[in-house]
Coordinates of C-alpha atoms in Angstrom, one line a residue:
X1 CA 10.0 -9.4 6.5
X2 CA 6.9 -10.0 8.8
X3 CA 7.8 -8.6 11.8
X4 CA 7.6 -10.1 16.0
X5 CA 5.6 -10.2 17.9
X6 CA 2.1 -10.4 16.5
X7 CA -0.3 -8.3 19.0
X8 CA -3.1 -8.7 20.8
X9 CA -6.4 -8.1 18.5
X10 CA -8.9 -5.0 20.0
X11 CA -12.1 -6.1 18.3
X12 CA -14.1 -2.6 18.6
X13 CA -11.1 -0.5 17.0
X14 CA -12.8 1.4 14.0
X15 CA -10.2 1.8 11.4
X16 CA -9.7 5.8 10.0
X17 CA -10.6 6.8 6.8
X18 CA -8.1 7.0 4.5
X19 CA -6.2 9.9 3.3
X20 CA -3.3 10.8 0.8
X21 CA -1.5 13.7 2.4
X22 CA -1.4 12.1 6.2
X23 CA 1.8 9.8 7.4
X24 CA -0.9 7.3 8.5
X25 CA -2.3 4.3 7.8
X26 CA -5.1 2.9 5.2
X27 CA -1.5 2.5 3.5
X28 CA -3.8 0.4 0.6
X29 CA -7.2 1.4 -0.1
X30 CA -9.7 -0.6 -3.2
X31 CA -12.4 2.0 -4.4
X32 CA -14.4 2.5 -7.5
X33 CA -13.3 4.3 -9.8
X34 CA -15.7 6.9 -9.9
X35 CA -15.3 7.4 -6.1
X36 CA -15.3 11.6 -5.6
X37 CA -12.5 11.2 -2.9
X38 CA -9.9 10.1 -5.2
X39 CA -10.0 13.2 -7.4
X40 CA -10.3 15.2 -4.0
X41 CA -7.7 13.5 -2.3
X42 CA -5.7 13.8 -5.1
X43 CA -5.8 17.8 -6.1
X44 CA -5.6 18.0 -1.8
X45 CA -1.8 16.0 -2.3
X46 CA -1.3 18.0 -5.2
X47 CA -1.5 21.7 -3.9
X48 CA 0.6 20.3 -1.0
X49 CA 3.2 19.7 -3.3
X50 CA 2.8 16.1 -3.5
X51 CA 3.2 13.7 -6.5
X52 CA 0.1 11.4 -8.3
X53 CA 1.4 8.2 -10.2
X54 CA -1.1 5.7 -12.1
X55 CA -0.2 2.4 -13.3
X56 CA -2.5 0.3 -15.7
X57 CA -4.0 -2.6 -14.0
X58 CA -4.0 -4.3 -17.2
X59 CA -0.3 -4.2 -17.1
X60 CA -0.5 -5.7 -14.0
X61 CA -1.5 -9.4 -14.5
X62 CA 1.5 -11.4 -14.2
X63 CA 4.2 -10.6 -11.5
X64 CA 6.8 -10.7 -14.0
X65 CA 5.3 -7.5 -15.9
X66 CA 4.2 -6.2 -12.2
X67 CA 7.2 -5.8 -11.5
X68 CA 8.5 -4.3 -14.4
X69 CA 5.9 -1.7 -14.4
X70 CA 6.5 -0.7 -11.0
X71 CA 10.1 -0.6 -11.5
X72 CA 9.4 1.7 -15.0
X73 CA 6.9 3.9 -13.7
X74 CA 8.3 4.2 -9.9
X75 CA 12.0 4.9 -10.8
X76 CA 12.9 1.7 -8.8
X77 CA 16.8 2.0 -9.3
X78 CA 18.7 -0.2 -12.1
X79 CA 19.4 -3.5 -9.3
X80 CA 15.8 -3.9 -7.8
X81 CA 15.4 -7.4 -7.3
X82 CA 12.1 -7.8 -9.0
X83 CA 10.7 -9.8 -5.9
X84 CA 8.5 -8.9 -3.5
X85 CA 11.0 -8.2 -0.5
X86 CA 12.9 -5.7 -3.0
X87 CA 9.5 -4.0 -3.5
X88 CA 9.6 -3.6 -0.2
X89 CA 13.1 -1.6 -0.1
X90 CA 12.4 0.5 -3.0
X91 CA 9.1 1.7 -1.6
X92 CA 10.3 2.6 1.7
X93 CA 13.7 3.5 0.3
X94 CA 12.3 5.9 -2.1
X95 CA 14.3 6.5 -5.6
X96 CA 11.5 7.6 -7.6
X97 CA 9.7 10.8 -8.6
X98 CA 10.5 13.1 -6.0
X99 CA 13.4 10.9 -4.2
X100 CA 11.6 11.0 -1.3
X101 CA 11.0 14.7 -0.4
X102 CA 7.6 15.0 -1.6
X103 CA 4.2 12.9 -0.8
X104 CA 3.5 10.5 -3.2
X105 CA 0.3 8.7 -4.0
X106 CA 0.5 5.7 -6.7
X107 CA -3.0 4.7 -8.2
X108 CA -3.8 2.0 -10.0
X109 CA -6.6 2.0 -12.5
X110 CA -8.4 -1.2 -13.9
X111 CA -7.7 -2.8 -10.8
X112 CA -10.4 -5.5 -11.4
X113 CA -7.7 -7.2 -13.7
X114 CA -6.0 -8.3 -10.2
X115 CA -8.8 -10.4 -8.5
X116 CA -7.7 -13.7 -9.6
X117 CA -3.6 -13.0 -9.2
X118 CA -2.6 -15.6 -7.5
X119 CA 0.0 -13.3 -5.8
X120 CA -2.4 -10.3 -4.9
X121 CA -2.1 -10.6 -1.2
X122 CA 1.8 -11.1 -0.9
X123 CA 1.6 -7.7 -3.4
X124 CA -0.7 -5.4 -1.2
X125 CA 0.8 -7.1 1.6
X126 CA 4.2 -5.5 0.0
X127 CA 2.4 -2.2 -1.1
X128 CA 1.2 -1.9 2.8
X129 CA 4.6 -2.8 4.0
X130 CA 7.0 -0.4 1.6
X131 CA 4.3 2.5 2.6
X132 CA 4.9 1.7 6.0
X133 CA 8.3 2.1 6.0
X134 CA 8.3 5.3 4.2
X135 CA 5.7 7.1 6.3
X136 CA 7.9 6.2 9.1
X137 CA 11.3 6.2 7.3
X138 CA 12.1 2.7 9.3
X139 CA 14.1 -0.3 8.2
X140 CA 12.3 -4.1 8.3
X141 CA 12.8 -4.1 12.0
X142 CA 11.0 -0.8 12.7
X143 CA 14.6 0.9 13.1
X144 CA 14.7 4.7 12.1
X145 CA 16.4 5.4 8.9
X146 CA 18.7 8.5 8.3
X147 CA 15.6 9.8 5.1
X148 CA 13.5 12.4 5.9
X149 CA 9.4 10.5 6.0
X150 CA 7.1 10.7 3.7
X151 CA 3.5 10.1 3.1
X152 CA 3.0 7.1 0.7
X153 CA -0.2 5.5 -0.2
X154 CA -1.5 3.4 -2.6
X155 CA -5.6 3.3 -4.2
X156 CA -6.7 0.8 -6.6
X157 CA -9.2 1.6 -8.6
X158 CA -12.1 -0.9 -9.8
X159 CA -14.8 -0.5 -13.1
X160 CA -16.6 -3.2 -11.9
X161 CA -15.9 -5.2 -9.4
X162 CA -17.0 -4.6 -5.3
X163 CA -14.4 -3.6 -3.4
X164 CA -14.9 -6.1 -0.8
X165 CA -14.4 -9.3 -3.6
X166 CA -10.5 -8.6 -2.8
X167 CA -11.5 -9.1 1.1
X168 CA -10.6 -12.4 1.3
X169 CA -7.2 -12.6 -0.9
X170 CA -5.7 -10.0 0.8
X171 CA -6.7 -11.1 4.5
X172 CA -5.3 -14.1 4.0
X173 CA -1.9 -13.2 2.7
X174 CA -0.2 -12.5 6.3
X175 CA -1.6 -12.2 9.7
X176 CA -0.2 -8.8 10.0
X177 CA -2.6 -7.6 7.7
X178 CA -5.5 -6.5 8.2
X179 CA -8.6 -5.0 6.2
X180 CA -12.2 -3.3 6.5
X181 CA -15.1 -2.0 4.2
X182 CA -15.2 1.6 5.3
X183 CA -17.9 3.7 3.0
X184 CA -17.8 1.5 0.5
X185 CA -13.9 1.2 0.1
X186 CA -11.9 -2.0 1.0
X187 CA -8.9 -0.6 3.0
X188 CA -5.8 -2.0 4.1
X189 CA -4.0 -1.8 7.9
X190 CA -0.8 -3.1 9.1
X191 CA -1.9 -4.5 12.3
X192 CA 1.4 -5.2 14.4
X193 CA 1.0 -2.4 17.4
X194 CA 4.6 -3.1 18.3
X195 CA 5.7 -0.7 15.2
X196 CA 5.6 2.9 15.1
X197 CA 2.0 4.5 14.4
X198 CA 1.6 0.2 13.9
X199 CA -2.8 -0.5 14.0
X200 CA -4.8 -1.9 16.2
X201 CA -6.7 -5.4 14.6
X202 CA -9.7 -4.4 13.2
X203 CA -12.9 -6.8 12.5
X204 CA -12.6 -9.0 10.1
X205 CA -14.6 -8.2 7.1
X206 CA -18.3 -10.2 6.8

């Protein structure tokens, strides 16, 4: 599912803050919990018309009940694949809350349970990609879909770990992904400038 060409990197890109109503990218942003711009960005989607789903991070700990969870609380249909490429589809092939004609932001609270996951960066690296493809109604290739876009984006929210511990995991997951410490949150870019509304690279964190 990565996609072809990788680009060329433009080191002095600043990556834009992220947002919950806008069809652009952070797609995947790491904050504390107590950060005011969640609960902003949240009653802004809201009085748009838009649609706010949590998950419990303590759900979250093994891929097998990931997966479940997301299927449960997402309305992933009854054949989702419960793999990370299926994740993919159901995310930018929206059956869920809403089926696609309203914005949707997911959070995830008691995120900290995810630092040591041994699959977190092939699962925000699936989070980033399925939000992708929605916000741009686009199949794997970057071909448009028939389905109307639709802002997607995903926060996970920490108690008590820095949002920059998840740096690292996440970088290294795929080279088309890319992350920054902006204002104290940790947020996640698709980097490949050959898609639509694709990022440039931004600097790698530290």
């Amino acid at each position: 599912m990565t996609p072809h060409p990788h680009p060329h990197p433009h080191p002095h890109a600043a990556p834009p803050l992220p947002t919950l109503t806008g069809r652009r990218s952070p797609w995947v942003t790491f904050t504390p919990s107590a950060d005011p711009w969640v609960a902003a960005a949240g009653a802004e989607l809201r009085a748009a018309g838009g649609i706010v789903l949590r998950l419990d991070g303590e759900e979250l700990h093994e891929a097998g009940c990931l997966h479940r969870a997301f299927a449960r609380e997402l309305g992933f249909p009854g054949y989702y694949g419960h793999n990370w490429d299926a994740m993919v589809d159901c995310l930018g092939d929206w059956h869920g809350p809403g089926h696609g004609k309203q914005d949707v932001a997911v959070l995830i609270d008691g995120a900290d349970a995810l630092l040591d996951a041994e699959f977190l960066g092939v699962f925000v690296w699936a989070l980033a990609a399925g939000a992708w493809r929605a916000n741009f109604m686009v199949d794997a290739d970057g071909d448009p879909n028939d389905g109307t876009p639709f802002a997607l984006h995903f926060v996970l929210l920490l108690d008590r770990t820095p949002p920059e511990a998840f740096a690292g995991a996440v970088a290294a997951a795929d080279p088309d992904l890319a992350v920054a410490v902006v204002d104290g949150r940790l947020v996640v870019t698709l980097t490949d400038t050959e898609w639509p509304g694709g990022d440039p690279v931004w600097p790698p964190v530290g």
